[in-house]
Amino acid sequence: MSDYLPDEAIIEILTRLPVKSLIKFRCVSKTWRSLISSPFLIANHLNLALSDPQYPPYLLFHYSDDLHQKQRFTLHSPDDPFPQNQSREEGEEEDEKGFFDYPSGFIELHSPLESTKLSLVNSCAGLVCLACGFLELKNSFIFWNPSIRKAISVPEPNIGLKSDPLLHYLGFGYDSKNDDYKLVRLVYSLRYGWYLPPLVEIYTLRTGEWRSVTAPAPPYFISLSYLSNFSLPVFLNGKVHWFAVTPQHQGAIRRNVIVTFGMEDEAFGEMGMPKSLEGVDNLDFFVTLVDGLLAVLPRGCATEFHSLWVMKKYGVPESWTKMFHIETGEGFERVIGFTKNGEVLLTKDEKMFSYEPSSQRTLDLHISGEIVFFALDTYVESFVLLNVADGDPGRQGNSSAGS
Amino acid sequence: MANNGENPSPDVGGKTVKLKADDGEIFEVEEAVAMELQTVKSFFDDDGVSYDTVVPLLNVSSTALAKVIQYCRRAVELRAKSGDDEGANEKAREEREGLEAELVREESDEGIKELILAANYLNIKDMLSFLCRAVGDRIKNKSVEYVRRFFVLENDFSPEEEERTRNEVAWAFEGVDAD
């Protein structure tokens, strides 16, 4: 009986290995190095990671730790409770290993760019999209793969700032048909009022360039208010989702809706909100994913939160189901996200809290940072960017080995 | 040519198929179980091949074939148990995972490789999948040298090339098990 395993078996084994092991095993032989770097294996590895329930995605958590002047990115097991910060004293010696209560339950990632404040756009299909700064309209974006410690800069977009006050919204997603990652940017000119559609452009990893999107964009603003500016765009089923309010204009009534942009067809669409919330004025919506389902959390002008709604059947507005009410009391500025455990992560006075819906108890996690940078998303390990040439993010040198 | 002790003659009621291992040993197996082996299924899909024909499996040892049959038999039983009931499905899934873990737990590296060769040749997708995952778990924290020995591969890098490739990803070498 031969000791040699056939190629098909070797590929089956490699496809199931974690990224770190595969990177290491590129040193086994020349054949293995090219096999592991092959687009075929990279795609199969990703497909398995995305579809196999044995590999649930990690929670990716980001915040700006002003105390230690650091950008922090961590990966958490989705099954564990969100950890508390152990070092609670100001000026206490920073101990990386013991930073959270569960040192083995999270992995601290190396930020791709130490010197700049980064905000998360969103993460999907093994790649993370970050923007430099926040609401300052810096037109710098980074595609980052923490599994292989590689990041590339996205070139500056075409629709620029000039002197016109602009508002832009972003969405990052994966086009599975063409195996391409795309960043879409909607640019609104504040000067011309509420009823003009935005200019839309899109960057794709395969072309390395920005180009205009010609499909008609809805003629209203995506999520105007203070709160929902902090909603990350939600990527699900091939589409990016944002909250918007259709204007009271030319006979139409105001409606709360979800605007979608498909990464494959690069076209806009609209999805209905829960019926009872559709026509309610002055509601702000946090749009997110809860256990893989599209979810919205409305909030009124008074700072209290309402109930969480989840769309049980994607694309079917009748399937919107009210889950639970969030009773935290006053003072909580924003919701950051929902963990698989059912915990709700929120901020109050620049600190993070965890809220448990059944007991209605809040727990101070002792994690402090600028409110606007807290972000939670999911992440799947991958090899994306392995074969892409290094594009020094911010011209500070790439973030692969040695940093 | 006696039947393997773990493979008692099935009841007269069901149809059976005869499989012949590389050493000539014949295994008589229920039809449903034999059809789990896609290679066997294809063999009978050809027109005019009667179910009485002994299927020659020249590349499979009798030890491996016995284990494959045992696994497939249990897998077929478990699949019959699951249905629309989510609870039953969950239980069946857990049992199947237990079965898989049991199969690989006692196997040596050589034994697992033999099973992989068999599952690959016989084209049994689920079995190949969990066997490959098991091998992956065994080797993922091992050194490059260990992996070369395991798969019997030659290092065709020049010393400089190997050094360069390692340095590209030095961080990936942290936490490697001792051989």
XYZ file of C-alpha atoms in Angstrom:
582
model
C 0.000 0.000 0.000
C 1.494 3.264 -1.085
C 2.256 5.963 1.446
C 1.593 8.629 -1.074
C -1.736 10.311 -0.786
C -3.271 11.382 -4.082
C -3.470 15.092 -4.866
C -7.246 15.224 -4.339
C -6.799 13.993 -0.774
C -3.992 16.477 -0.090
C -6.200 19.306 -1.296
C -9.051 18.097 0.911
C -6.716 18.162 3.902
C -5.240 21.569 3.111
C -8.642 23.139 2.585
C -9.550 22.349 6.183
C -6.421 23.696 7.842
C -6.385 27.014 9.694
C -4.727 29.900 7.853
C -1.720 30.087 10.158
C -0.863 26.420 9.530
C -1.215 26.769 5.785
C 1.008 29.811 5.673
C 3.654 27.839 7.570
C 3.298 24.811 5.297
C 4.148 26.853 2.245
C 7.697 26.010 3.313
C 7.186 22.261 2.892
C 8.037 22.163 -0.781
C 7.775 24.185 -3.955
C 4.695 22.242 -4.995
C 2.967 22.965 -1.723
C 3.917 26.627 -1.884
C 2.272 27.082 -5.257
C -0.660 24.865 -4.294
C -1.351 26.869 -1.154
C -1.081 30.142 -3.041
C -3.298 28.959 -5.865
C -6.559 30.840 -6.403
C -8.264 27.443 -6.476
C -7.253 26.537 -2.948
C -7.843 30.044 -1.640
C -11.374 30.044 -3.034
C -12.166 26.541 -1.745
C -10.788 27.372 1.674
C -12.969 30.456 1.831
C -16.079 28.641 0.596
C -15.659 26.008 3.254
C -15.112 28.636 5.946
C -18.252 30.471 4.857
C -20.542 27.470 4.571
C -19.426 24.917 7.125
C -21.221 25.173 10.458
C -18.155 23.625 12.087
C -16.363 26.915 11.486
C -18.554 29.686 12.916
C -17.304 33.204 12.254
C -15.426 35.058 14.955
C -16.688 38.283 16.444
C -14.433 41.128 15.375
C -14.297 43.954 17.859
C -12.672 47.336 17.340
C -12.211 50.382 19.497
C -9.877 53.306 19.924
C -8.084 52.964 23.248
C -7.228 56.565 23.988
C -5.675 55.763 27.327
C -2.948 53.696 25.718
C -3.050 55.532 22.391
C -3.770 52.327 20.549
C -6.140 51.027 17.965
C -7.429 47.737 19.273
C -8.775 44.934 17.153
C -9.684 41.630 18.729
C -11.252 38.390 17.582
C -13.600 36.616 19.951
C -15.165 33.227 19.980
C -18.839 33.752 19.209
C -19.893 31.374 21.976
C -18.199 33.075 24.914
C -19.617 35.989 26.882
C -18.047 39.301 25.930
C -14.971 39.705 28.134
C -14.361 42.469 30.658
C -11.284 44.610 30.748
C -9.086 43.603 33.672
C -6.819 46.620 33.936
C -9.205 49.127 35.407
C -6.864 51.660 36.941
C -5.694 54.689 35.039
C -2.024 54.468 34.245
C -1.874 50.822 35.211
C 0.833 48.826 33.503
C -0.525 47.398 30.316
C -0.365 43.647 30.257
C -1.411 42.477 26.835
C -2.059 38.872 27.785
C -4.309 39.723 30.682
C -6.084 42.638 29.106
C -9.350 40.794 29.030
C -10.622 38.320 31.586
C -10.351 35.442 29.157
C -6.891 35.623 27.624
C -7.463 32.511 25.608
C -10.911 33.555 24.505
C -9.754 36.344 22.289
C -6.955 37.064 19.889
C -5.453 40.516 19.718
C -4.758 41.522 16.149
C -1.980 43.727 14.875
C -3.536 46.935 13.638
C -2.620 47.485 9.991
C -1.880 51.155 10.614
C -0.725 52.264 14.035
C -0.622 55.988 13.559
C -4.102 56.730 12.301
C -7.494 56.336 13.871
C -9.318 53.762 11.845
C -13.001 53.078 11.671
C -14.549 49.846 10.546
C -16.693 49.954 7.430
C -17.588 46.285 7.596
C -16.129 42.827 7.291
C -17.209 40.071 4.933
C -15.953 36.895 3.304
C -12.613 36.972 5.050
C -11.703 40.593 4.409
C -12.084 43.699 6.547
C -12.624 47.185 5.150
C -11.413 50.127 7.219
C -11.584 53.872 6.712
C -9.025 56.323 8.022
C -10.620 58.733 10.442
C -14.310 59.116 10.915
C -16.792 61.579 9.472
C -13.853 63.732 8.457
C -14.272 62.539 4.902
C -10.743 61.343 4.650
C -10.881 59.434 1.435
C -8.505 56.752 2.577
C -9.587 53.180 2.868
C -7.810 49.940 3.593
C -8.622 46.334 2.797
C -7.193 44.204 5.554
C -6.843 40.500 6.124
C -5.777 39.938 9.722
C -5.307 36.167 9.167
C -2.301 36.735 6.954
C -1.412 40.145 8.403
C -1.712 41.895 5.110
C -3.329 45.178 4.152
C -3.544 47.201 0.991
C -4.543 50.785 0.398
C -7.493 51.598 -1.763
C -6.646 54.473 -4.111
C -8.374 57.798 -3.594
C -11.916 57.877 -4.955
C -12.851 60.003 -7.963
C -15.723 61.960 -6.455
C -13.779 64.399 -4.374
C -14.434 67.008 -1.776
C -13.695 70.321 -3.399
C -15.436 73.128 -1.577
C -18.860 71.575 -1.556
C -19.971 70.179 1.800
C -20.428 66.487 1.178
C -21.760 63.526 3.054
C -20.695 60.070 2.030
C -21.844 56.596 2.903
C -19.994 53.385 2.353
C -20.737 49.742 1.860
C -18.311 46.867 1.558
C -19.247 43.489 0.159
C -18.325 40.386 -1.755
C -19.544 39.559 -5.263
C -19.549 35.763 -5.134
C -20.344 35.349 -8.831
C -17.203 37.188 -9.903
C -15.155 36.403 -6.773
C -14.523 40.091 -6.201
C -14.551 42.418 -3.212
C -16.182 45.790 -3.712
C -16.433 49.073 -1.875
C -19.362 51.264 -2.852
C -19.491 54.942 -2.009
C -22.574 57.168 -2.102
C -21.801 60.878 -2.145
C -24.463 63.454 -1.317
C -24.054 67.141 -1.892
C -25.578 68.991 1.020
C -25.966 72.137 -0.989
C -28.592 70.826 -3.336
C -31.167 69.667 -0.860
C -32.709 66.408 0.058
C -34.189 65.172 -3.158
C -31.287 64.584 -5.441
C -29.901 61.095 -5.635
C -26.282 60.654 -4.619
C -23.379 60.191 -6.970
C -22.270 56.599 -6.694
C -18.917 55.049 -7.378
C -17.481 51.651 -6.720
C -14.024 50.217 -6.217
C -13.300 46.579 -6.968
C -10.286 44.583 -5.862
C -9.911 42.890 -9.233
C -9.701 46.101 -11.249
C -7.917 48.128 -8.569
C -9.874 51.191 -9.683
C -12.886 53.314 -8.902
C -15.614 53.695 -11.504
C -19.069 55.268 -11.613
C -22.169 53.265 -10.914
C -24.804 54.117 -13.456
C -27.773 52.319 -11.908
C -30.302 54.829 -10.574
C -29.837 55.586 -6.901
C -32.771 56.329 -4.633
C -33.322 60.069 -4.327
C -33.087 60.343 -0.569
C -30.546 60.318 2.179
C -29.292 57.227 3.789
C -29.717 57.521 7.578
C -29.413 61.200 8.256
C -29.214 61.321 11.977
C -26.504 61.337 14.558
C -27.189 57.899 15.912
C -27.513 55.823 12.837
C -24.419 57.348 11.357
C -22.799 54.846 13.615
C -24.554 51.894 12.062
C -22.118 49.872 10.088
C -23.461 48.966 6.669
C -24.806 45.424 6.846
C -23.725 42.940 4.202
C -26.043 39.972 3.809
C -27.037 37.700 0.935
C -24.911 39.598 -1.531
C -26.312 43.035 -0.664
C -25.378 46.014 1.479
C -28.187 47.382 3.662
C -28.678 50.863 5.100
C -31.524 52.633 6.859
C -33.122 55.569 5.027
C -36.181 57.756 5.245
C -38.043 58.501 2.042
C -38.950 62.172 1.888
C -42.395 63.692 2.077
C -42.313 64.994 -1.427
C -44.581 65.253 -4.409
C -47.461 63.585 -2.664
C -45.485 60.697 -1.222
C -45.500 60.098 2.511
C -42.426 59.683 4.614
C -41.481 56.082 5.137
C -38.729 54.359 7.026
C -37.105 51.859 4.678
C -34.041 49.783 4.144
C -32.062 50.606 1.048
C -30.080 47.791 -0.535
C -27.240 47.677 -3.021
C -26.419 44.367 -4.673
C -22.735 43.644 -5.108
C -23.299 41.409 -8.101
C -25.698 43.478 -10.184
C -24.565 46.812 -8.681
C -28.175 47.975 -8.473
C -30.228 49.558 -5.735
C -33.347 48.158 -4.138
C -35.642 48.796 -1.230
C -36.871 46.588 1.559
C -39.754 47.195 3.921
C -39.459 47.850 7.637
C -41.845 46.333 10.188
C -45.309 47.635 9.272
C -45.941 49.348 12.601
C -42.710 51.303 12.317
C -42.858 52.246 8.664
C -44.708 55.518 8.920
C -43.465 56.628 12.339
C -41.710 59.974 12.280
C -38.512 60.899 14.045
C -37.352 57.367 14.510
C -33.728 56.492 14.183
C -32.748 52.946 13.303
C -29.685 50.937 14.124
C -29.392 48.264 11.445
C -27.385 45.168 12.218
C -27.208 41.392 12.064
C -28.367 39.220 14.921
C -27.483 35.565 14.549
C -27.116 36.003 10.810
C -30.511 37.687 10.377
C -31.182 41.297 9.409
C -32.265 43.267 12.452
C -33.316 46.818 13.307
C -33.432 48.637 16.596
C -35.445 51.843 16.506
C -34.929 54.726 18.827
C -36.932 57.839 19.410
C -35.824 61.380 20.129
C -35.832 60.721 23.859
C -32.720 58.732 24.407
C -34.415 55.458 25.146
C -34.254 52.420 22.921
C -37.267 50.592 21.654
C -37.454 46.911 20.756
C -35.252 44.793 18.600
C -36.906 43.468 15.443
C -35.515 40.605 13.395
C -36.403 39.663 9.803
C -36.884 35.938 10.113
C -37.294 35.347 6.386
C -34.964 37.467 4.339
C -36.785 39.744 1.908
C -40.201 39.070 3.432
C -41.346 42.172 5.365
C -44.220 40.199 6.928
C -41.605 38.113 8.741
C -40.344 41.027 10.847
C -40.637 39.791 14.420
C -40.348 41.818 17.578
C -37.831 40.171 19.880
C -37.304 42.078 23.103
C -37.335 45.579 24.493
C -34.132 47.189 25.634
C -34.619 48.603 29.108
C -31.321 50.104 30.085
C -32.537 53.339 31.523
C -31.156 56.667 30.424
C -27.714 57.753 29.411
C -26.826 55.076 26.913
C -25.702 56.672 23.709
C -25.492 53.886 21.216
C -25.801 50.188 20.627
C -22.680 48.621 19.200
C -23.928 45.158 18.449
C -25.431 41.878 19.520
C -23.421 38.806 20.415
C -24.502 35.252 19.688
C -25.103 34.814 23.415
C -27.869 37.361 23.232
C -25.889 40.093 24.951
C -26.340 43.644 23.767
C -23.222 45.814 23.750
C -23.804 49.525 24.390
C -21.919 52.656 25.312
C -22.436 55.164 28.083
C -20.087 58.060 28.753
C -17.438 56.579 26.493
C -17.479 53.235 28.247
C -18.807 49.905 27.090
C -21.530 47.976 28.808
C -23.088 44.598 28.230
C -26.861 44.273 28.633
C -28.657 41.034 29.238
C -32.251 41.158 27.916
C -33.823 38.476 30.103
C -32.491 39.852 33.387
C -32.358 43.466 32.113
C -29.044 43.868 33.880
C -26.184 45.930 32.585
C -22.562 45.098 33.272
C -19.750 47.620 33.083
C -17.056 46.080 30.881
C -14.498 48.762 31.772
C -13.561 49.263 28.155
C -13.150 52.973 27.413
C -12.726 54.731 24.145
C -14.121 57.309 21.778
C -17.759 56.483 21.149
C -17.612 56.735 17.404
C -14.959 54.093 16.956
C -16.557 51.192 18.811
C -17.559 48.579 16.284
C -18.559 44.931 16.203
C -18.770 42.676 13.199
C -18.072 39.051 12.304
C -14.933 37.704 10.672
C -13.959 34.494 8.937
C -10.331 33.457 8.433
C -9.144 33.483 4.866
C -6.249 33.927 2.477
C -7.705 36.815 0.589
C -4.979 39.284 -0.490
C -2.300 36.596 -0.355
C -1.470 37.067 -4.014
C -2.125 40.776 -4.220
C 0.959 42.976 -4.391
C 1.681 44.879 -1.206
C 0.132 48.310 -1.294
C 1.676 50.216 1.580
C -1.281 51.513 3.565
C -0.673 55.188 4.102
C 2.868 54.694 2.841
C 3.899 53.435 6.253
C 5.107 50.054 5.116
C 3.054 46.899 4.848
C 1.864 44.992 7.829
C 3.048 41.490 7.000
C 5.803 39.709 8.939
C 8.117 41.818 10.934
C 5.674 44.404 12.231
C -12.812 -16.557 1.654
C -14.821 -16.582 4.882
C -16.698 -13.484 5.768
C -14.897 -11.094 8.101
C -16.120 -11.537 11.695
C -17.379 -7.985 11.771
C -19.467 -8.530 8.700
C -22.038 -11.200 9.489
C -24.192 -12.437 6.638
C -27.164 -10.159 6.249
C -30.768 -11.403 6.345
C -32.092 -13.183 3.327
C -34.707 -10.470 2.865
C -32.501 -7.608 1.603
C -30.432 -7.556 -1.540
C -26.709 -7.863 -1.046
C -23.627 -7.037 -2.993
C -20.260 -8.747 -2.916
C -17.105 -6.671 -2.657
C -13.633 -8.082 -3.116
C -10.632 -6.519 -1.374
C -7.079 -6.492 -2.764
C -6.153 -9.736 -1.011
C -9.164 -11.534 -2.449
C -11.296 -11.437 0.697
C -14.979 -11.085 -0.134
C -17.367 -8.931 1.877
C -21.106 -9.391 1.480
C -22.854 -6.121 2.167
C -26.453 -4.849 2.165
C -27.243 -2.962 -1.035
C -28.014 0.325 0.719
C -24.647 0.271 2.433
C -22.767 -0.700 -0.741
C -24.304 2.231 -2.599
C -22.657 4.631 -0.126
C -19.489 3.792 -2.011
C -19.942 5.854 -5.142
C -17.418 3.788 -7.004
C -19.531 0.693 -6.363
C -22.679 2.572 -7.328
C -21.129 3.611 -10.648
C -20.058 0.028 -11.229
C -23.689 -1.110 -11.145
C -25.065 1.904 -12.966
C -23.544 0.548 -16.142
C -26.088 -1.313 -18.225
C -26.154 -5.011 -18.032
C -24.167 -5.441 -14.848
C -26.001 -7.858 -12.619
C -26.039 -7.495 -8.847
C -24.495 -10.911 -8.547
C -21.229 -9.661 -9.979
C -18.425 -9.435 -7.456
C -17.018 -5.912 -7.414
C -13.221 -5.979 -7.533
C -11.715 -3.261 -5.333
C -8.086 -3.762 -6.201
C -6.785 -0.721 -4.378
C -8.407 -1.348 -1.027
C -7.010 -3.564 1.707
C -9.356 -5.836 3.595
C -8.625 -4.060 6.884
C -9.585 -0.723 5.397
C -12.623 -2.149 3.608
C -13.905 -3.700 6.823
C -13.745 -0.348 8.589
C -15.313 1.472 5.666
C -18.219 -0.956 5.601
C -18.680 -0.665 9.350
C -18.777 3.133 9.116
C -21.142 3.203 6.163
C -23.504 0.761 7.805
C -23.774 2.985 10.883
C -24.075 6.091 8.718
C -27.008 4.606 6.803
C -28.717 3.663 10.080
C -28.269 7.176 11.450
C -29.547 8.781 8.291
C -32.691 6.686 8.527
C -33.264 8.022 12.033
C -33.231 11.677 11.106
C -36.139 13.303 9.333
C -38.128 16.482 9.764
C -37.759 16.586 13.505
C -35.022 19.040 14.416
C -34.385 17.299 17.711
C -33.936 13.926 16.028
C -31.659 15.477 13.425
C -29.519 17.072 16.084
C -29.208 13.789 17.940
C -28.347 11.916 14.745
C -25.718 14.516 13.905
C -24.126 14.183 17.334
C -24.097 10.412 17.054
C -22.481 10.615 13.658
C -19.803 12.942 14.980
C -19.197 10.493 17.826
C -18.882 7.673 15.316
C -16.339 9.649 13.287
C -14.305 10.561 16.362
C -14.295 6.922 17.448
C -13.075 5.764 14.062
C -10.071 8.084 13.981
C -9.182 8.112 17.641
C -7.375 4.780 17.729
C -5.897 4.954 14.263
C -2.213 5.423 13.700
C -1.080 7.947 11.116
C -0.509 5.083 8.675
C -3.958 3.718 9.424
C -5.620 7.045 8.717
C -3.731 7.454 5.490
C -4.871 3.996 4.426
C -8.464 4.922 5.196
C -8.132 8.129 3.222
C -6.832 6.213 0.238
C -9.763 3.836 0.542
C -12.372 6.569 0.998
C -10.898 8.448 -1.941
C -10.818 5.434 -4.238
C -14.296 4.341 -3.202
C -15.510 7.921 -3.497
C -17.251 8.290 -0.142
C -17.538 12.036 0.257
C -18.561 12.348 3.923
C -15.996 9.862 5.093
C -13.200 11.512 3.136
C -14.228 14.850 4.579
C -13.974 13.913 8.232
C -10.830 11.837 7.725
C -9.138 14.825 6.108
C -10.248 17.070 8.908
C -8.827 14.582 11.419
C -5.477 14.565 9.633
C -5.583 18.356 9.551
C -6.091 18.457 13.323
C -3.140 16.157 13.811
C -0.718 18.139 11.705
C -1.817 21.750 12.057
C 0.607 22.629 14.862
C 3.411 20.412 13.677
C 6.671 21.480 12.116
C 7.382 21.645 8.419
C 9.781 18.698 8.756
C 7.097 16.594 10.411
C 4.700 17.305 7.574
C 7.307 16.335 4.999
C 7.804 12.979 6.745
C 4.085 12.439 7.125
C 3.310 12.946 3.464
C 6.626 11.549 2.277
C 7.564 14.719 0.455
C 10.929 15.910 -0.662
C 12.159 19.356 0.187
C 13.003 20.804 -3.197
C 13.827 24.296 -1.957
C 17.367 25.566 -2.018
C 18.521 26.610 1.468
C 18.290 30.295 0.506
C 14.806 29.924 -0.939
C 13.557 28.103 2.106
C 15.063 30.721 4.409
C 13.392 33.462 2.400
C 9.988 31.784 2.400
C 10.176 31.225 6.156
C 11.133 34.816 6.849
C 8.196 36.116 4.853
C 5.911 34.676 7.481
C 8.028 34.291 10.620
C 4.977 34.909 12.813
C 3.336 31.714 11.545
C 6.080 29.629 13.156
C 5.246 30.651 16.705
C 3.750 27.882 18.763
C 4.905 24.889 16.752
C 4.711 21.519 18.559
C 7.941 19.651 19.150
C 8.179 16.719 16.756
